[in-house]
CSV table of C-alpha atoms in Angstrom, one decimal:
chain,number,residue,atom,x,y,z
A,1,MET,CA,86.1,97.6,84.8
A,2,ASN,CA,89.5,99.0,85.7
A,3,LEU,CA,91.4,96.3,87.6
A,4,MET,CA,95.0,96.8,88.7
A,5,LEU,CA,97.7,94.6,90.1
A,6,ALA,CA,99.3,96.3,93.1
A,7,PRO,CA,103.1,97.0,93.2
A,8,MET,CA,104.6,94.8,96.0
A,9,VAL,CA,108.3,94.6,96.8
A,10,ASP,CA,110.0,91.3,95.8
A,11,LEU,CA,106.6,89.9,94.8
A,12,THR,CA,105.2,91.6,91.6
A,13,HIS,CA,108.4,91.0,89.6
A,14,PRO,CA,108.1,90.3,85.8
A,15,ALA,CA,107.7,86.5,86.3
A,16,PHE,CA,104.7,87.0,88.5
A,17,ARG,CA,103.2,89.6,86.3
A,18,GLU,CA,103.6,87.2,83.4
A,19,LEU,CA,101.7,84.6,85.4
A,20,VAL,CA,98.8,87.0,86.0
A,21,ALA,CA,98.8,87.9,82.3
A,22,TYR,CA,98.7,84.2,81.4
A,23,TYR,CA,95.4,84.0,83.2
A,24,GLY,CA,93.9,87.0,81.5
A,25,GLY,CA,95.7,89.8,83.1
A,26,CYS,CA,94.3,93.1,84.3
A,27,SER,CA,93.8,96.6,83.1
A,28,LEU,CA,97.1,98.0,84.5
A,29,PHE,CA,100.3,96.4,85.8
A,30,PHE,CA,102.8,98.0,88.0
A,31,THR,CA,106.5,97.3,88.5
A,32,GLU,CA,107.9,96.8,92.0
A,33,MET,CA,108.9,100.0,93.7
A,34,VAL,CA,112.0,101.4,92.1
A,35,ASN,CA,114.4,103.9,93.7
A,36,VAL,CA,114.8,107.0,91.6
A,37,ARG,CA,118.4,107.5,93.0
A,38,TYR,CA,119.4,104.1,91.5
A,39,ILE,CA,117.9,105.0,88.1
A,40,ALA,CA,119.4,108.5,88.1
A,41,TYR,CA,123.0,107.2,88.5
A,42,ASN,CA,122.8,103.8,86.7
A,43,ASN,CA,121.7,102.4,83.4
A,44,PRO,CA,117.9,101.5,83.8
A,45,LEU,CA,118.4,98.8,81.1
A,46,LYS,CA,120.5,96.9,83.5
A,47,ASP,CA,118.0,97.2,86.4
A,48,PRO,CA,116.3,93.8,87.0
A,49,TYR,CA,113.4,95.7,88.7
A,50,LEU,CA,112.6,97.4,85.4
A,51,VAL,CA,112.7,94.2,83.2
A,52,PRO,CA,109.3,93.8,81.4
A,53,ALA,CA,107.6,90.5,80.8
A,54,LYS,CA,106.1,89.6,77.5
A,55,ARG,CA,102.5,90.3,78.3
A,56,ASP,CA,102.4,92.7,81.3
A,57,ARG,CA,101.0,95.6,79.5
A,58,PRO,CA,100.1,98.4,80.0
A,59,LEU,CA,102.9,98.7,82.6
A,60,VAL,CA,103.4,101.6,85.0
A,61,VAL,CA,106.8,102.2,86.8
A,62,GLN,CA,106.3,102.9,90.5
A,63,LEU,CA,109.0,105.4,91.8
A,64,VAL,CA,110.1,106.1,95.4
A,65,GLY,CA,112.4,108.9,96.6
A,66,ARG,CA,112.3,112.6,97.6
A,67,GLU,CA,115.1,114.4,95.7
A,68,MET,CA,113.5,116.5,92.9
A,69,GLU,CA,116.5,116.3,90.6
A,70,GLU,CA,116.7,112.6,91.0
A,71,PHE,CA,113.1,112.3,89.9
A,72,ARG,CA,113.8,114.5,86.9
A,73,ILE,CA,116.9,112.5,85.8
A,74,ALA,CA,115.2,109.2,86.4
A,75,ILE,CA,112.2,110.0,84.3
A,76,SER,CA,114.3,111.5,81.5
A,77,LYS,CA,116.1,108.1,81.3
A,78,LEU,CA,112.9,106.1,81.4
A,79,GLU,CA,111.1,108.1,78.7
A,80,GLY,CA,113.0,106.2,76.1
A,81,LEU,CA,111.6,102.8,77.1
A,82,ASP,CA,108.7,102.0,74.9
A,83,TYR,CA,107.1,99.5,77.2
A,84,ILE,CA,106.3,102.0,79.9
A,85,SER,CA,102.8,103.6,80.1
A,86,GLY,CA,103.2,105.9,83.1
A,87,TYR,CA,104.8,106.7,86.4
A,88,ASN,CA,103.4,106.3,89.9
A,89,LEU,CA,104.7,108.1,93.0
A,90,ASN,CA,104.8,105.9,96.1
A,91,LEU,CA,103.3,107.6,99.2
A,92,GLY,CA,102.4,104.4,100.9
A,93,CYS,CA,105.4,102.2,101.8
A,94,THR,CA,105.9,102.0,105.6
A,95,LYS,CA,109.1,99.9,105.7
A,96,GLY,CA,111.5,101.2,108.2
A,97,LYS,CA,114.5,102.0,105.9
A,98,PHE,CA,112.2,104.0,103.6
A,99,GLN,CA,110.9,106.0,106.6
A,100,LYS,CA,114.5,106.7,107.6
A,101,PHE,CA,115.2,108.3,104.3
A,102,GLY,CA,111.9,110.2,104.3
A,103,TRP,CA,110.4,108.2,101.3
A,104,GLY,CA,107.1,106.6,100.8
A,105,ALA,CA,104.5,107.1,103.5
A,106,SER,CA,106.7,109.5,105.5
A,107,LEU,CA,106.1,112.1,102.8
A,108,LEU,CA,102.5,112.3,103.9
A,109,LYS,CA,103.9,114.6,106.6
A,110,GLU,CA,105.3,116.9,104.0
A,111,PRO,CA,102.6,118.0,101.5
A,112,ASP,CA,104.8,120.8,100.2
A,113,VAL,CA,107.6,118.4,99.2
A,114,VAL,CA,105.0,116.1,97.6
A,115,LYS,CA,103.7,119.0,95.5
A,116,GLU,CA,107.2,119.8,94.3
A,117,ILE,CA,108.0,116.2,93.4
A,118,LEU,CA,104.8,115.9,91.4
A,119,LYS,CA,105.4,119.1,89.6
A,120,VAL,CA,108.8,117.8,88.5
A,121,MET,CA,107.4,114.4,87.5
A,122,VAL,CA,104.6,115.9,85.4
A,123,GLU,CA,107.0,118.4,83.8
A,124,ALA,CA,109.6,115.7,83.0
A,125,SER,CA,107.1,113.1,81.7
A,126,SER,CA,105.2,112.7,78.4
A,127,LEU,CA,103.2,109.9,80.1
A,128,PRO,CA,100.5,110.0,82.8
A,129,VAL,CA,101.6,110.4,86.4
A,130,SER,CA,99.6,108.8,89.2
A,131,VAL,CA,100.0,108.4,93.0
A,132,LYS,CA,99.5,105.5,95.4
A,133,MET,CA,99.0,106.7,99.0
A,134,ARG,CA,97.7,105.7,102.4
A,135,THR,CA,95.4,107.9,104.4
A,136,PRO,CA,97.6,110.6,106.2
A,137,PRO,CA,98.7,109.9,109.8
A,138,GLU,CA,96.0,109.4,112.4
A,139,HIS,CA,93.4,109.1,109.5
A,140,ASP,CA,93.5,112.9,109.1
A,141,LEU,CA,90.7,113.4,106.5
A,142,ASP,CA,91.4,117.1,106.2
A,143,GLY,CA,94.9,116.2,105.3
A,144,LEU,CA,93.6,113.7,102.8
A,145,LEU,CA,91.6,116.5,101.1
A,146,LEU,CA,94.7,118.7,101.1
A,147,PHE,CA,96.6,116.0,99.2
A,148,LEU,CA,93.8,115.5,96.8
A,149,ARG,CA,93.7,119.2,96.0
A,150,ILE,CA,97.5,119.1,95.5
A,151,PHE,CA,97.1,116.2,93.1
A,152,GLU,CA,94.4,118.0,91.1
A,153,GLU,CA,96.6,121.2,90.9
A,154,CYS,CA,99.6,119.2,89.7
A,155,GLY,CA,97.7,117.3,87.0
A,156,VAL,CA,97.8,113.8,88.5
A,157,ASP,CA,95.9,111.3,86.3
A,158,PHE,CA,94.5,109.1,89.1
A,159,VAL,CA,95.1,108.3,92.8
A,160,VAL,CA,95.2,104.8,94.4
A,161,LEU,CA,94.0,105.2,97.9
A,162,HIS,CA,94.8,102.5,100.5
A,163,PRO,CA,92.6,103.6,103.5
A,164,ARG,CA,95.0,102.6,106.3
A,165,SER,CA,97.2,105.2,108.0
A,166,PRO,CA,101.0,104.7,108.1
A,167,GLU,CA,100.8,103.7,111.7
A,168,ASP,CA,98.1,101.0,111.0
A,169,GLY,CA,100.5,98.8,109.0
A,170,PHE,CA,98.2,95.9,108.1
A,171,ARG,CA,97.0,95.3,111.6
A,172,ARG,CA,93.7,97.1,111.2
A,173,LYS,CA,91.0,96.7,108.7
A,174,ALA,CA,91.0,99.1,105.7
A,175,ARG,CA,88.5,101.9,106.2
A,176,TRP,CA,86.5,101.7,102.9
A,177,GLU,CA,84.4,104.6,104.1
A,178,GLU,CA,87.4,106.8,103.5
A,179,ILE,CA,87.4,105.8,99.9
A,180,ALA,CA,83.8,106.8,99.6
A,181,PHE,CA,84.7,110.1,101.3
A,182,ALA,CA,87.4,110.8,98.7
A,183,VAL,CA,85.1,109.9,95.8
A,184,LYS,CA,82.4,112.3,97.0
A,185,ARG,CA,84.8,115.2,97.6
A,186,SER,CA,87.2,115.1,94.7
A,187,SER,CA,87.0,115.3,91.0
A,188,LEU,CA,90.1,113.0,90.7
A,189,LYS,CA,89.8,109.4,89.5
A,190,ILE,CA,90.0,107.4,92.7
A,191,VAL,CA,91.2,103.8,92.6
A,192,ALA,CA,90.3,101.7,95.7
A,193,ASN,CA,92.9,99.5,97.4
A,194,GLY,CA,93.1,97.5,100.6
A,195,ASP,CA,91.4,94.3,101.9
A,196,VAL,CA,90.1,93.2,98.4
A,197,PHE,CA,89.8,89.4,98.9
A,198,SER,CA,86.9,88.4,96.6
A,199,PRO,CA,85.2,89.3,93.4
A,200,GLU,CA,82.3,90.5,95.6
A,201,ASP,CA,84.7,93.0,97.2
A,202,VAL,CA,85.6,94.4,93.8
A,203,LYS,CA,81.9,94.8,92.9
A,204,GLY,CA,81.2,96.5,96.3
A,205,LEU,CA,84.0,99.0,95.8
A,206,MET,CA,83.0,99.7,92.2
A,207,ASP,CA,79.4,100.5,93.5
A,208,MET,CA,81.0,103.3,95.5
A,209,GLY,CA,81.8,105.1,92.3
A,210,VAL,CA,85.5,104.5,92.2
A,211,HIS,CA,87.5,104.6,88.9
A,212,GLY,CA,89.0,101.2,89.5
A,213,VAL,CA,90.2,98.6,92.0
A,214,MET,CA,93.8,97.6,92.8
A,215,VAL,CA,94.3,94.1,94.2
A,216,GLY,CA,97.4,93.0,96.0
A,217,ARG,CA,97.5,90.0,98.4
A,218,ALA,CA,94.5,88.2,97.0
A,219,ALA,CA,96.2,88.2,93.6
A,220,LEU,CA,99.4,86.8,95.2
A,221,ILE,CA,97.3,83.9,96.6
A,222,ARG,CA,95.2,83.5,93.5
A,223,PRO,CA,97.0,84.8,90.4
A,224,TRP,CA,93.8,84.2,88.4
A,225,PHE,CA,91.9,86.5,90.7
A,226,PHE,CA,91.1,89.1,88.0
A,227,ARG,CA,89.7,86.4,85.8
A,228,ASN,CA,87.3,85.3,88.6
A,229,VAL,CA,85.8,88.8,88.7
A,230,CYS,CA,84.2,88.0,85.3
A,231,ASP,CA,84.4,84.2,85.3
A,232,PRO,CA,83.8,83.0,88.9
A,233,ASP,CA,84.0,79.3,88.0
A,234,PHE,CA,87.4,79.4,86.5
A,235,GLU,CA,90.0,77.4,88.5
A,236,PRO,CA,93.3,76.1,87.0
A,237,PRO,CA,94.9,72.8,87.9
A,238,VAL,CA,96.7,73.3,91.2
A,239,HIS,CA,100.1,72.3,89.7
A,240,GLU,CA,99.8,74.7,86.8
A,241,PRO,CA,100.7,78.1,88.5
A,242,ILE,CA,103.8,76.4,90.0
A,243,GLU,CA,105.0,75.1,86.7
A,244,LEU,CA,104.4,78.4,84.9
A,245,VAL,CA,105.9,80.7,87.5
A,246,SER,CA,109.1,78.5,87.8
A,247,LYS,CA,109.5,78.8,84.0
A,248,TYR,CA,109.0,82.5,84.1
A,249,ILE,CA,111.4,83.0,87.0
A,250,THR,CA,114.2,81.4,85.0
A,251,LYS,CA,113.3,83.5,82.0
A,252,TYR,CA,113.0,86.9,83.5
A,253,LEU,CA,115.0,87.0,86.8
A,254,PRO,CA,118.7,86.9,87.7
A,255,LYS,CA,119.7,83.4,88.7
A,256,ASN,CA,120.7,84.4,92.3
A,257,TRP,CA,117.0,85.5,92.8
A,258,TRP,CA,115.4,82.2,91.6
A,259,GLU,CA,115.1,80.3,94.8
A,260,LYS,CA,114.1,83.2,97.1
A,261,ARG,CA,111.4,84.5,94.7
A,262,PHE,CA,110.0,81.0,94.2
A,263,LEU,CA,109.8,80.6,97.9
A,264,SER,CA,108.0,83.9,98.2
A,265,PHE,CA,105.5,82.9,95.5
A,266,CYS,CA,104.8,79.6,97.3
A,267,TYR,CA,104.3,81.4,100.7
A,268,TRP,CA,101.3,83.2,99.1
A,269,TYR,CA,100.1,80.5,96.7
A,270,PHE,CA,100.0,77.8,99.4
A,271,GLN,CA,97.5,80.0,101.3
A,272,ASN,CA,94.9,78.6,98.9
A,273,PHE,CA,95.1,75.5,101.0
A,274,SER,CA,94.4,75.0,104.7
A,275,GLU,CA,97.5,72.9,104.9
A,276,ALA,CA,99.7,75.8,103.9
A,277,LEU,CA,102.1,75.8,106.9
A,278,TYR,CA,102.8,72.0,106.6
A,279,LEU,CA,103.4,72.5,102.8
A,280,LEU,CA,105.9,75.3,103.4
A,281,ARG,CA,107.8,73.2,106.0
A,282,ARG,CA,108.2,70.4,103.4
A,283,LEU,CA,109.2,72.9,100.8
A,284,ASN,CA,111.9,74.5,103.0
A,285,ARG,CA,113.5,71.1,103.4
A,286,ALA,CA,114.0,70.7,99.7
A,287,LYS,CA,117.4,71.6,98.3
A,288,GLY,CA,118.0,74.2,95.6
A,289,PHE,CA,115.7,75.9,93.1
A,290,ASN,CA,114.9,72.8,91.1
A,291,GLY,CA,114.4,70.7,94.2
A,292,LYS,CA,112.0,73.2,95.6
A,293,VAL,CA,110.0,73.3,92.4
A,294,GLU,CA,109.7,69.5,92.3
A,295,GLU,CA,108.7,69.4,96.0
A,296,ALA,CA,106.1,72.1,95.5
A,297,LEU,CA,104.5,70.1,92.7
A,298,LYS,CA,104.4,67.0,94.9
A,299,VAL,CA,102.8,68.7,98.0
A,300,VAL,CA,99.9,70.3,96.2
A,301,GLU,CA,98.8,67.1,94.3
A,302,GLY,CA,95.2,66.3,95.1
A,303,LEU,CA,94.5,69.6,96.9
A,304,ARG,CA,91.7,72.0,96.1
A,305,PRO,CA,91.8,75.8,96.7
A,306,ARG,CA,89.5,77.1,99.4
A,307,LYS,CA,86.5,79.2,98.5
A,308,TYR,CA,86.4,83.0,98.4
A,309,PRO,CA,87.2,85.3,100.3
A,310,VAL,CA,90.9,84.4,100.3
A,311,TYR,CA,92.0,86.1,103.5
A,312,PRO,CA,95.7,85.7,104.2
A,313,PHE,CA,96.1,83.5,107.3
A,314,LEU,CA,99.9,83.1,107.7
A,315,SER,CA,102.1,85.7,109.5
A,316,PRO,CA,104.1,87.9,107.0
A,317,CYS,CA,107.2,86.2,105.8
């Protein structure tokens, strides 16, 4: 079964990927979204977003941008890094600043530009190239088919489809029927993404004939999610993920990131517990990185994670 950890900005950094790997890992890891412009004009070895963990393999680099030459230069620099197993084009990010620059989901309005980007990526790369996309604006299924044909023509290895349109954000439920539509009408390998909150959701999507399933928010809440797909009774001690991720944060991330990334981890991990908001308020009063780690360990003592499905219930941070 192909199970993938979704790329999520400020969340799926190497420390978190190492935590997921500790609990058994998944079939494919992704870096956070990386700007090709930065790679093209800087040393990728000094980019903290490209730092690998020890066990997050195979690892795909997700790229965002729109300038063909920047993609070409960036991939030529990344080709020498032996821990990279492929490249993924971001056609799904809806954050405002990325829309302003015409990156991410905004490229779903420009199929000709996407086609040229993918041609450059495939030509420059010796590794597989994939795409992560939302459904085109207004759930245009004819537009979806157009993109799938472009991907086939360009030699894309697989497509991760998140069946929400850019204007949906996360406000509306993912339309899994659009995943089934793509599977039936394309010869491409389709990976399902969106609203996967339990092992049963994974199995339901696999029954549609998808090539694999990508999991995002549920894995943030429960880093051992992938293990539960095959081992539903596994549940680590509640303090263990906190201890491990804090150790990995100090090992893999710049010091000025430690406190913020740890708080982001706890925002999601605490949603295992109905008392999440109270726990976060206590955590926010603690001083410094070490103080927050100590407080996080105190507040979860004696708690038990809720049962699947693990729907997020706090407003986005």
